[in-house]
């Protein structure tokens, strides 16, 4: 991928939890309009990468460049305002809030209100999200906690879209979902890409990752051990076996 197409560029980052050294010089890129997928087994540092980009656990060394701007020292809310939205692992929707209230969280005053996004990123609002997710529209007044796992995942994705982000970080959106819902999440990701958003997807689900990805990275113990197109990765039985157990 040419550097000029790069929306997000993670360069040689080192991220810790206290003394625990997790990301040990990790680099990857997300191209504009593409889905980049980070595949890896449990405990390898996928969520830590997401937290590093979102400003929740900033790297101690290395840098992260988004739309040409370094994110160093930026608080999470500022990173959201720049155009990065997070669909966290385990969905993290507010179970006591209604579907509507959950969707409105990113546009609330606390989250920065109308300051979100740039001029061209105004496509998504409550009406558009409910049109895109008819299942949520039917349950707009119900509590988030009353939704099924699949519906909660759609709510988490819809909530991220409400911020009209350039880039969506998705942390294992397929976790705990039945296969039919996993395919549905895959279709949703492709349609989000069609609308011009880029996605950094972190997954353990090999089938989903290979289906949606334009470019794939494999992580082991906090380092990228392989990168290529899904087709190229298919032709690397040794990588699949050694790093993904496939
Ligand atoms: N809050 C934390 N404090 C200390 N260690 C953590 C914390 N969160 C994760 N880790 C450790 O960091 C490593 C990577 O975790 P994580 O990024 O969550 O992996 P993955 O998302 O790939 O399953 C694991 O060894 C995990 O135990
Ligand atoms: Mg994780």
PDB file of C-alpha atoms and ligand atoms in Angstrom:
ATOM      1  CA  UNK A   1       0.000   0.000   0.000  1.00  0.00           C
ATOM      2  CA  UNK A   2       1.340   3.422  -0.923  1.00  0.00           C
ATOM      3  CA  UNK A   3       2.049   5.671   2.048  1.00  0.00           C
ATOM      4  CA  UNK A   4      -0.038   8.441   0.503  1.00  0.00           C
ATOM      5  CA  UNK A   5      -3.167   6.270   0.787  1.00  0.00           C
ATOM      6  CA  UNK A   6      -2.553   5.726   4.464  1.00  0.00           C
ATOM      7  CA  UNK A   7      -5.323   6.908   6.778  1.00  0.00           C
ATOM      8  CA  UNK A   8      -3.813   5.412   9.925  1.00  0.00           C
ATOM      9  CA  UNK A   9      -0.185   4.641  10.364  1.00  0.00           C
ATOM     10  CA  UNK A  10       1.050   2.868  13.493  1.00  0.00           C
ATOM     11  CA  UNK A  11       4.823   3.029  13.665  1.00  0.00           C
ATOM     12  CA  UNK A  12       6.953   0.852  15.928  1.00  0.00           C
ATOM     13  CA  UNK A  13       4.792   1.267  19.011  1.00  0.00           C
ATOM     14  CA  UNK A  14       5.657  -0.103  22.438  1.00  0.00           C
ATOM     15  CA  UNK A  15       2.734  -0.330  24.855  1.00  0.00           C
ATOM     16  CA  UNK A  16       2.775  -1.411  28.497  1.00  0.00           C
ATOM     17  CA  UNK A  17       0.387  -2.053  31.367  1.00  0.00           C
ATOM     18  CA  UNK A  18       2.605  -1.023  34.267  1.00  0.00           C
ATOM     19  CA  UNK A  19       5.658  -3.244  33.975  1.00  0.00           C
ATOM     20  CA  UNK A  20       3.949  -5.620  31.586  1.00  0.00           C
ATOM     21  CA  UNK A  21       5.431  -5.088  28.113  1.00  0.00           C
ATOM     22  CA  UNK A  22       2.714  -5.998  25.596  1.00  0.00           C
ATOM     23  CA  UNK A  23       3.212  -4.340  22.182  1.00  0.00           C
ATOM     24  CA  UNK A  24       6.868  -4.753  21.347  1.00  0.00           C
ATOM     25  CA  UNK A  25       7.511  -2.620  18.296  1.00  0.00           C
ATOM     26  CA  UNK A  26       4.298  -3.062  16.359  1.00  0.00           C
ATOM     27  CA  UNK A  27       3.596  -1.344  13.045  1.00  0.00           C
ATOM     28  CA  UNK A  28       0.641  -1.427  10.674  1.00  0.00           C
ATOM     29  CA  UNK A  29      -1.284   0.756   8.255  1.00  0.00           C
ATOM     30  CA  UNK A  30      -4.920   1.231   7.376  1.00  0.00           C
ATOM     31  CA  UNK A  31      -5.497   2.533   3.866  1.00  0.00           C
ATOM     32  CA  UNK A  32      -8.278   4.971   3.163  1.00  0.00           C
ATOM     33  CA  UNK A  33     -11.505   3.184   2.209  1.00  0.00           C
ATOM     34  CA  UNK A  34     -10.218  -0.246   3.183  1.00  0.00           C
ATOM     35  CA  UNK A  35     -10.668  -2.880   5.854  1.00  0.00           C
ATOM     36  CA  UNK A  36      -7.429  -3.921   7.505  1.00  0.00           C
ATOM     37  CA  UNK A  37      -7.641  -6.930   9.782  1.00  0.00           C
ATOM     38  CA  UNK A  38      -5.413  -7.898  12.654  1.00  0.00           C
ATOM     39  CA  UNK A  39      -5.621 -11.625  13.283  1.00  0.00           C
ATOM     40  CA  UNK A  40      -4.163 -13.368  16.280  1.00  0.00           C
ATOM     41  CA  UNK A  41      -4.811 -15.743  19.104  1.00  0.00           C
ATOM     42  CA  UNK A  42      -6.070 -14.817  22.512  1.00  0.00           C
ATOM     43  CA  UNK A  43      -3.740 -12.704  24.638  1.00  0.00           C
ATOM     44  CA  UNK A  44      -1.458 -11.630  21.796  1.00  0.00           C
ATOM     45  CA  UNK A  45      -2.117  -7.888  22.110  1.00  0.00           C
ATOM     46  CA  UNK A  46      -5.014  -7.191  19.726  1.00  0.00           C
ATOM     47  CA  UNK A  47      -7.110  -5.241  22.218  1.00  0.00           C
ATOM     48  CA  UNK A  48      -3.983  -3.448  23.415  1.00  0.00           C
ATOM     49  CA  UNK A  49      -3.410  -2.228  19.858  1.00  0.00           C
ATOM     50  CA  UNK A  50      -6.979  -0.933  19.712  1.00  0.00           C
ATOM     51  CA  UNK A  51      -6.520   0.767  23.109  1.00  0.00           C
ATOM     52  CA  UNK A  52      -3.268   2.295  21.905  1.00  0.00           C
ATOM     53  CA  UNK A  53      -4.916   3.849  18.845  1.00  0.00           C
ATOM     54  CA  UNK A  54      -7.970   5.031  20.800  1.00  0.00           C
ATOM     55  CA  UNK A  55      -5.759   6.776  23.370  1.00  0.00           C
ATOM     56  CA  UNK A  56      -6.920   4.553  26.236  1.00  0.00           C
ATOM     57  CA  UNK A  57      -3.484   2.990  26.762  1.00  0.00           C
ATOM     58  CA  UNK A  58      -1.112   5.204  24.802  1.00  0.00           C
ATOM     59  CA  UNK A  59       2.196   3.717  23.657  1.00  0.00           C
ATOM     60  CA  UNK A  60       5.324   4.690  25.560  1.00  0.00           C
ATOM     61  CA  UNK A  61       7.407   4.727  22.394  1.00  0.00           C
ATOM     62  CA  UNK A  62       6.687   4.915  18.692  1.00  0.00           C
ATOM     63  CA  UNK A  63       3.974   7.000  17.088  1.00  0.00           C
ATOM     64  CA  UNK A  64       0.522   6.815  15.621  1.00  0.00           C
ATOM     65  CA  UNK A  65      -0.341   9.086  12.704  1.00  0.00           C
ATOM     66  CA  UNK A  66      -3.974   9.657  11.689  1.00  0.00           C
ATOM     67  CA  UNK A  67      -4.761  11.800   8.649  1.00  0.00           C
ATOM     68  CA  UNK A  68      -1.213  13.089   8.817  1.00  0.00           C
ATOM     69  CA  UNK A  69      -1.474  14.153  12.462  1.00  0.00           C
ATOM     70  CA  UNK A  70       0.341  12.549  15.394  1.00  0.00           C
ATOM     71  CA  UNK A  71      -1.995  11.324  18.144  1.00  0.00           C
ATOM     72  CA  UNK A  72       0.698  11.629  20.797  1.00  0.00           C
ATOM     73  CA  UNK A  73      -0.669  13.146  23.996  1.00  0.00           C
ATOM     74  CA  UNK A  74      -4.272  13.195  22.738  1.00  0.00           C
ATOM     75  CA  UNK A  75      -7.020  12.152  25.151  1.00  0.00           C
ATOM     76  CA  UNK A  76      -9.546   9.565  23.912  1.00  0.00           C
ATOM     77  CA  UNK A  77     -12.325  12.141  23.370  1.00  0.00           C
ATOM     78  CA  UNK A  78     -10.007  14.225  21.196  1.00  0.00           C
ATOM     79  CA  UNK A  79      -9.165  11.157  19.105  1.00  0.00           C
ATOM     80  CA  UNK A  80     -12.892  10.501  18.672  1.00  0.00           C
ATOM     81  CA  UNK A  81     -13.355  14.081  17.508  1.00  0.00           C
ATOM     82  CA  UNK A  82     -10.601  13.622  14.940  1.00  0.00           C
ATOM     83  CA  UNK A  83     -12.633  10.809  13.378  1.00  0.00           C
ATOM     84  CA  UNK A  84     -11.835   7.495  15.067  1.00  0.00           C
ATOM     85  CA  UNK A  85     -14.730   5.552  16.610  1.00  0.00           C
ATOM     86  CA  UNK A  86     -14.498   2.419  18.714  1.00  0.00           C
ATOM     87  CA  UNK A  87     -16.656  -0.698  18.757  1.00  0.00           C
ATOM     88  CA  UNK A  88     -15.201  -2.256  21.901  1.00  0.00           C
ATOM     89  CA  UNK A  89     -14.756  -5.932  22.683  1.00  0.00           C
ATOM     90  CA  UNK A  90     -17.851  -7.221  24.475  1.00  0.00           C
ATOM     91  CA  UNK A  91     -19.953  -4.401  22.871  1.00  0.00           C
ATOM     92  CA  UNK A  92     -20.079  -2.269  26.058  1.00  0.00           C
ATOM     93  CA  UNK A  93     -23.477  -0.812  25.340  1.00  0.00           C
ATOM     94  CA  UNK A  94     -25.334   0.840  28.214  1.00  0.00           C
ATOM     95  CA  UNK A  95     -27.830  -1.787  29.314  1.00  0.00           C
ATOM     96  CA  UNK A  96     -30.038   0.584  31.320  1.00  0.00           C
ATOM     97  CA  UNK A  97     -30.306   3.115  28.478  1.00  0.00           C
ATOM     98  CA  UNK A  98     -32.704   2.608  25.607  1.00  0.00           C
ATOM     99  CA  UNK A  99     -31.527   1.831  22.090  1.00  0.00           C
ATOM    100  CA  UNK A 100     -32.219   5.449  21.130  1.00  0.00           C
ATOM    101  CA  UNK A 101     -30.285   6.800  24.123  1.00  0.00           C
ATOM    102  CA  UNK A 102     -27.353   4.500  23.380  1.00  0.00           C
ATOM    103  CA  UNK A 103     -27.213   5.785  19.812  1.00  0.00           C
ATOM    104  CA  UNK A 104     -27.305   9.400  20.947  1.00  0.00           C
ATOM    105  CA  UNK A 105     -24.367   9.036  23.358  1.00  0.00           C
ATOM    106  CA  UNK A 106     -21.684  10.044  20.810  1.00  0.00           C
ATOM    107  CA  UNK A 107     -23.535  13.249  19.927  1.00  0.00           C
ATOM    108  CA  UNK A 108     -24.242  14.254  23.520  1.00  0.00           C
ATOM    109  CA  UNK A 109     -22.748  17.464  24.922  1.00  0.00           C
ATOM    110  CA  UNK A 110     -20.415  15.417  27.094  1.00  0.00           C
ATOM    111  CA  UNK A 111     -18.898  13.734  24.069  1.00  0.00           C
ATOM    112  CA  UNK A 112     -18.271  17.028  22.309  1.00  0.00           C
ATOM    113  CA  UNK A 113     -21.678  17.511  20.722  1.00  0.00           C
ATOM    114  CA  UNK A 114     -21.805  18.907  17.227  1.00  0.00           C
ATOM    115  CA  UNK A 115     -18.062  19.464  17.212  1.00  0.00           C
ATOM    116  CA  UNK A 116     -17.715  15.869  16.068  1.00  0.00           C
ATOM    117  CA  UNK A 117     -16.399  15.120  12.634  1.00  0.00           C
ATOM    118  CA  UNK A 118     -15.587  17.333   9.695  1.00  0.00           C
ATOM    119  CA  UNK A 119     -17.954  18.903   7.191  1.00  0.00           C
ATOM    120  CA  UNK A 120     -18.237  15.902   4.877  1.00  0.00           C
ATOM    121  CA  UNK A 121     -18.875  13.500   7.726  1.00  0.00           C
ATOM    122  CA  UNK A 122     -22.483  14.279   8.372  1.00  0.00           C
ATOM    123  CA  UNK A 123     -24.078  11.285   6.738  1.00  0.00           C
ATOM    124  CA  UNK A 124     -25.082   9.383   9.841  1.00  0.00           C
ATOM    125  CA  UNK A 125     -27.762  10.514  12.236  1.00  0.00           C
ATOM    126  CA  UNK A 126     -30.419   8.679  14.246  1.00  0.00           C
ATOM    127  CA  UNK A 127     -32.733   8.305  11.231  1.00  0.00           C
ATOM    128  CA  UNK A 128     -30.013   6.957   8.957  1.00  0.00           C
ATOM    129  CA  UNK A 129     -28.750   4.461  11.527  1.00  0.00           C
ATOM    130  CA  UNK A 130     -32.253   3.160  12.236  1.00  0.00           C
ATOM    131  CA  UNK A 131     -32.819   2.795   8.493  1.00  0.00           C
ATOM    132  CA  UNK A 132     -29.615   0.817   8.181  1.00  0.00           C
ATOM    133  CA  UNK A 133     -30.533  -1.417  11.132  1.00  0.00           C
ATOM    134  CA  UNK A 134     -34.271  -2.172  10.950  1.00  0.00           C
ATOM    135  CA  UNK A 135     -33.935  -4.561  13.895  1.00  0.00           C
ATOM    136  CA  UNK A 136     -32.824  -1.665  16.064  1.00  0.00           C
ATOM    137  CA  UNK A 137     -35.621   0.526  14.741  1.00  0.00           C
ATOM    138  CA  UNK A 138     -38.140  -2.005  16.018  1.00  0.00           C
ATOM    139  CA  UNK A 139     -36.587  -1.828  19.486  1.00  0.00           C
ATOM    140  CA  UNK A 140     -35.699   1.822  19.698  1.00  0.00           C
ATOM    141  CA  UNK A 141     -37.454   2.328  23.046  1.00  0.00           C
ATOM    142  CA  UNK A 142     -36.245  -0.885  24.693  1.00  0.00           C
ATOM    143  CA  UNK A 143     -33.333  -1.126  27.106  1.00  0.00           C
ATOM    144  CA  UNK A 144     -30.002  -2.101  25.630  1.00  0.00           C
ATOM    145  CA  UNK A 145     -29.817  -4.920  28.142  1.00  0.00           C
ATOM    146  CA  UNK A 146     -32.932  -6.543  26.662  1.00  0.00           C
ATOM    147  CA  UNK A 147     -31.357  -6.976  23.229  1.00  0.00           C
ATOM    148  CA  UNK A 148     -29.863 -10.220  21.934  1.00  0.00           C
ATOM    149  CA  UNK A 149     -26.097 -10.461  21.463  1.00  0.00           C
ATOM    150  CA  UNK A 150     -26.395  -9.795  17.737  1.00  0.00           C
ATOM    151  CA  UNK A 151     -28.625  -6.791  18.279  1.00  0.00           C
ATOM    152  CA  UNK A 152     -26.238  -5.420  20.884  1.00  0.00           C
ATOM    153  CA  UNK A 153     -23.415  -5.734  18.386  1.00  0.00           C
ATOM    154  CA  UNK A 154     -25.455  -3.833  15.787  1.00  0.00           C
ATOM    155  CA  UNK A 155     -26.163  -1.198  18.418  1.00  0.00           C
ATOM    156  CA  UNK A 156     -22.452  -0.872  19.166  1.00  0.00           C
ATOM    157  CA  UNK A 157     -21.729  -0.461  15.453  1.00  0.00           C
ATOM    158  CA  UNK A 158     -24.608   1.988  14.995  1.00  0.00           C
ATOM    159  CA  UNK A 159     -23.368   4.005  17.954  1.00  0.00           C
ATOM    160  CA  UNK A 160     -19.911   4.216  16.378  1.00  0.00           C
ATOM    161  CA  UNK A 161     -21.398   5.373  13.056  1.00  0.00           C
ATOM    162  CA  UNK A 162     -23.248   8.185  14.833  1.00  0.00           C
ATOM    163  CA  UNK A 163     -19.882   9.901  15.304  1.00  0.00           C
ATOM    164  CA  UNK A 164     -19.454   9.924  11.495  1.00  0.00           C
ATOM    165  CA  UNK A 165     -15.926   8.576  11.820  1.00  0.00           C
ATOM    166  CA  UNK A 166     -13.344   8.154   9.072  1.00  0.00           C
ATOM    167  CA  UNK A 167     -12.039   5.062  10.822  1.00  0.00           C
ATOM    168  CA  UNK A 168     -13.872   2.504  12.942  1.00  0.00           C
ATOM    169  CA  UNK A 169     -11.922   0.267  15.307  1.00  0.00           C
ATOM    170  CA  UNK A 170     -13.759  -3.037  15.811  1.00  0.00           C
ATOM    171  CA  UNK A 171     -12.579  -5.409  18.503  1.00  0.00           C
ATOM    172  CA  UNK A 172     -13.822  -8.962  17.906  1.00  0.00           C
ATOM    173  CA  UNK A 173     -17.343  -8.050  16.804  1.00  0.00           C
ATOM    174  CA  UNK A 174     -18.071 -11.721  16.032  1.00  0.00           C
ATOM    175  CA  UNK A 175     -17.304 -12.903  19.568  1.00  0.00           C
ATOM    176  CA  UNK A 176     -20.111 -15.021  20.973  1.00  0.00           C
ATOM    177  CA  UNK A 177     -22.355 -14.712  17.915  1.00  0.00           C
ATOM    178  CA  UNK A 178     -23.993 -17.554  15.975  1.00  0.00           C
ATOM    179  CA  UNK A 179     -22.530 -18.151  12.473  1.00  0.00           C
ATOM    180  CA  UNK A 180     -25.502 -16.550  10.700  1.00  0.00           C
ATOM    181  CA  UNK A 181     -24.982 -13.370  12.715  1.00  0.00           C
ATOM    182  CA  UNK A 182     -21.253 -13.433  12.045  1.00  0.00           C
ATOM    183  CA  UNK A 183     -22.006 -13.331   8.292  1.00  0.00           C
ATOM    184  CA  UNK A 184     -24.457 -10.504   8.885  1.00  0.00           C
ATOM    185  CA  UNK A 185     -21.775  -8.508  10.747  1.00  0.00           C
ATOM    186  CA  UNK A 186     -19.460  -9.190   7.791  1.00  0.00           C
ATOM    187  CA  UNK A 187     -22.054  -7.787   5.377  1.00  0.00           C
ATOM    188  CA  UNK A 188     -22.483  -4.733   7.596  1.00  0.00           C
ATOM    189  CA  UNK A 189     -18.743  -4.122   7.571  1.00  0.00           C
ATOM    190  CA  UNK A 190     -18.637  -4.311   3.779  1.00  0.00           C
ATOM    191  CA  UNK A 191     -21.497  -1.863   3.453  1.00  0.00           C
ATOM    192  CA  UNK A 192     -19.779   0.502   5.893  1.00  0.00           C
ATOM    193  CA  UNK A 193     -16.694   0.338   3.677  1.00  0.00           C
ATOM    194  CA  UNK A 194     -18.894   1.102   0.631  1.00  0.00           C
ATOM    195  CA  UNK A 195     -19.973   4.287   2.389  1.00  0.00           C
ATOM    196  CA  UNK A 196     -16.355   5.407   2.542  1.00  0.00           C
ATOM    197  CA  UNK A 197     -15.448   4.520   6.111  1.00  0.00           C
ATOM    198  CA  UNK A 198     -12.276   2.600   6.810  1.00  0.00           C
ATOM    199  CA  UNK A 199     -12.135  -0.191   9.360  1.00  0.00           C
ATOM    200  CA  UNK A 200      -9.430  -1.673  11.527  1.00  0.00           C
ATOM    201  CA  UNK A 201     -10.853  -5.050  12.504  1.00  0.00           C
ATOM    202  CA  UNK A 202      -9.334  -7.173  15.218  1.00  0.00           C
ATOM    203  CA  UNK A 203     -10.477 -10.797  15.094  1.00  0.00           C
ATOM    204  CA  UNK A 204      -9.890 -14.381  16.084  1.00  0.00           C
ATOM    205  CA  UNK A 205     -12.529 -15.504  13.580  1.00  0.00           C
ATOM    206  CA  UNK A 206     -10.435 -16.473  10.576  1.00  0.00           C
ATOM    207  CA  UNK A 207     -13.346 -16.879   8.148  1.00  0.00           C
ATOM    208  CA  UNK A 208     -14.780 -13.456   8.869  1.00  0.00           C
ATOM    209  CA  UNK A 209     -11.397 -11.770   8.721  1.00  0.00           C
ATOM    210  CA  UNK A 210     -10.519 -13.354   5.383  1.00  0.00           C
ATOM    211  CA  UNK A 211     -13.949 -12.564   3.948  1.00  0.00           C
ATOM    212  CA  UNK A 212     -13.912  -8.827   4.638  1.00  0.00           C
ATOM    213  CA  UNK A 213     -10.238  -7.857   4.700  1.00  0.00           C
ATOM    214  CA  UNK A 214      -8.407  -5.937   2.005  1.00  0.00           C
ATOM    215  CA  UNK A 215      -5.192  -6.484   3.903  1.00  0.00           C
ATOM    216  CA  UNK A 216      -4.307  -8.770   6.792  1.00  0.00           C
ATOM    217  CA  UNK A 217      -1.804  -8.582   9.633  1.00  0.00           C
ATOM    218  CA  UNK A 218      -1.002 -11.442  11.974  1.00  0.00           C
ATOM    219  CA  UNK A 219       0.084 -10.657  15.531  1.00  0.00           C
ATOM    220  CA  UNK A 220       1.977 -12.900  17.916  1.00  0.00           C
ATOM    221  CA  UNK A 221       3.235 -11.711  21.299  1.00  0.00           C
ATOM    222  CA  UNK A 222       2.881  -8.030  20.506  1.00  0.00           C
ATOM    223  CA  UNK A 223       4.602  -8.088  17.123  1.00  0.00           C
ATOM    224  CA  UNK A 224       3.416  -8.360  13.529  1.00  0.00           C
ATOM    225  CA  UNK A 225       4.708 -11.677  12.211  1.00  0.00           C
ATOM    226  CA  UNK A 226       3.006 -11.641   8.818  1.00  0.00           C
ATOM    227  CA  UNK A 227       1.278  -9.178   6.511  1.00  0.00           C
ATOM    228  CA  UNK A 228      -0.293  -9.589   3.101  1.00  0.00           C
ATOM    229  CA  UNK A 229      -3.548  -9.846   1.207  1.00  0.00           C
ATOM    230  CA  UNK A 230      -6.033 -12.532   2.285  1.00  0.00           C
ATOM    231  CA  UNK A 231      -5.057 -14.479  -0.846  1.00  0.00           C
ATOM    232  CA  UNK A 232      -1.400 -14.339   0.059  1.00  0.00           C
ATOM    233  CA  UNK A 233      -2.094 -15.480   3.615  1.00  0.00           C
ATOM    234  CA  UNK A 234      -4.106 -18.453   2.290  1.00  0.00           C
ATOM    235  CA  UNK A 235      -0.926 -19.605   0.567  1.00  0.00           C
ATOM    236  CA  UNK A 236       1.116 -19.607   3.795  1.00  0.00           C
ATOM    237  CA  UNK A 237       0.267 -22.873   5.577  1.00  0.00           C
ATOM    238  CA  UNK A 238       3.207 -22.463   7.925  1.00  0.00           C
ATOM    239  CA  UNK A 239       2.008 -19.024   9.126  1.00  0.00           C
ATOM    240  CA  UNK A 240      -1.545 -20.316   9.491  1.00  0.00           C
ATOM    241  CA  UNK A 241      -0.416 -23.316  11.487  1.00  0.00           C
ATOM    242  CA  UNK A 242       2.200 -21.661  13.650  1.00  0.00           C
ATOM    243  CA  UNK A 243       0.489 -18.366  14.467  1.00  0.00           C
ATOM    244  CA  UNK A 244      -3.216 -19.044  14.075  1.00  0.00           C
ATOM    245  CA  UNK A 245      -3.520 -22.764  14.764  1.00  0.00           C
ATOM    246  CA  UNK A 246      -5.222 -23.420  11.432  1.00  0.00           C
TER     247      UNK A 246
HETATM  248  N1  LIG B   1      -5.223  -4.122  32.048  1.00  0.00           N
HETATM  249  C1  LIG B   1      -4.201  -5.002  31.913  1.00  0.00           C
HETATM  250  N2  LIG B   1      -3.208  -5.067  32.819  1.00  0.00           N
HETATM  251  C2  LIG B   1      -2.183  -5.940  32.676  1.00  0.00           C
HETATM  252  N3  LIG B   1      -2.068  -6.788  31.645  1.00  0.00           N
HETATM  253  C3  LIG B   1      -3.020  -6.767  30.710  1.00  0.00           C
HETATM  254  C4  LIG B   1      -4.150  -5.871  30.770  1.00  0.00           C
HETATM  255  N4  LIG B   1      -4.937  -6.093  29.700  1.00  0.00           N
HETATM  256  C5  LIG B   1      -4.334  -7.056  28.989  1.00  0.00           C
HETATM  257  N5  LIG B   1      -3.183  -7.462  29.583  1.00  0.00           N
HETATM  258  C6  LIG B   1      -2.245  -8.480  29.099  1.00  0.00           C
HETATM  259  O1  LIG B   1      -1.741  -8.047  27.845  1.00  0.00           O
HETATM  260  C7  LIG B   1      -1.622  -9.140  26.948  1.00  0.00           C
HETATM  261  C8  LIG B   1      -2.402  -8.820  25.680  1.00  0.00           C
HETATM  262  O2  LIG B   1      -3.793  -8.692  26.008  1.00  0.00           O
HETATM  263  P1  LIG B   1      -4.868  -8.253  24.937  1.00  0.00           P
HETATM  264  O3  LIG B   1      -4.362  -7.070  24.199  1.00  0.00           O
HETATM  265  O4  LIG B   1      -6.153  -8.088  25.665  1.00  0.00           O
HETATM  266  O5  LIG B   1      -4.891  -9.527  23.990  1.00  0.00           O
HETATM  267  P2  LIG B   1      -5.967  -9.982  22.893  1.00  0.00           P
HETATM  268  O6  LIG B   1      -6.919  -8.871  22.687  1.00  0.00           O
HETATM  269  O7  LIG B   1      -5.134 -10.304  21.691  1.00  0.00           O
HETATM  270  O8  LIG B   1      -6.626 -11.200  23.441  1.00  0.00           O
HETATM  271  C9  LIG B   1      -2.119 -10.370  27.677  1.00  0.00           C
HETATM  272  O9  LIG B   1      -1.004 -11.032  28.189  1.00  0.00           O
HETATM  273  C10 LIG B   1      -2.952  -9.795  28.795  1.00  0.00           C
HETATM  274  O10 LIG B   1      -2.942 -10.636  29.918  1.00  0.00           O
HETATM  275 MG1  LIG B   2      -8.977  -8.768  22.917  1.00  0.00          MG
END
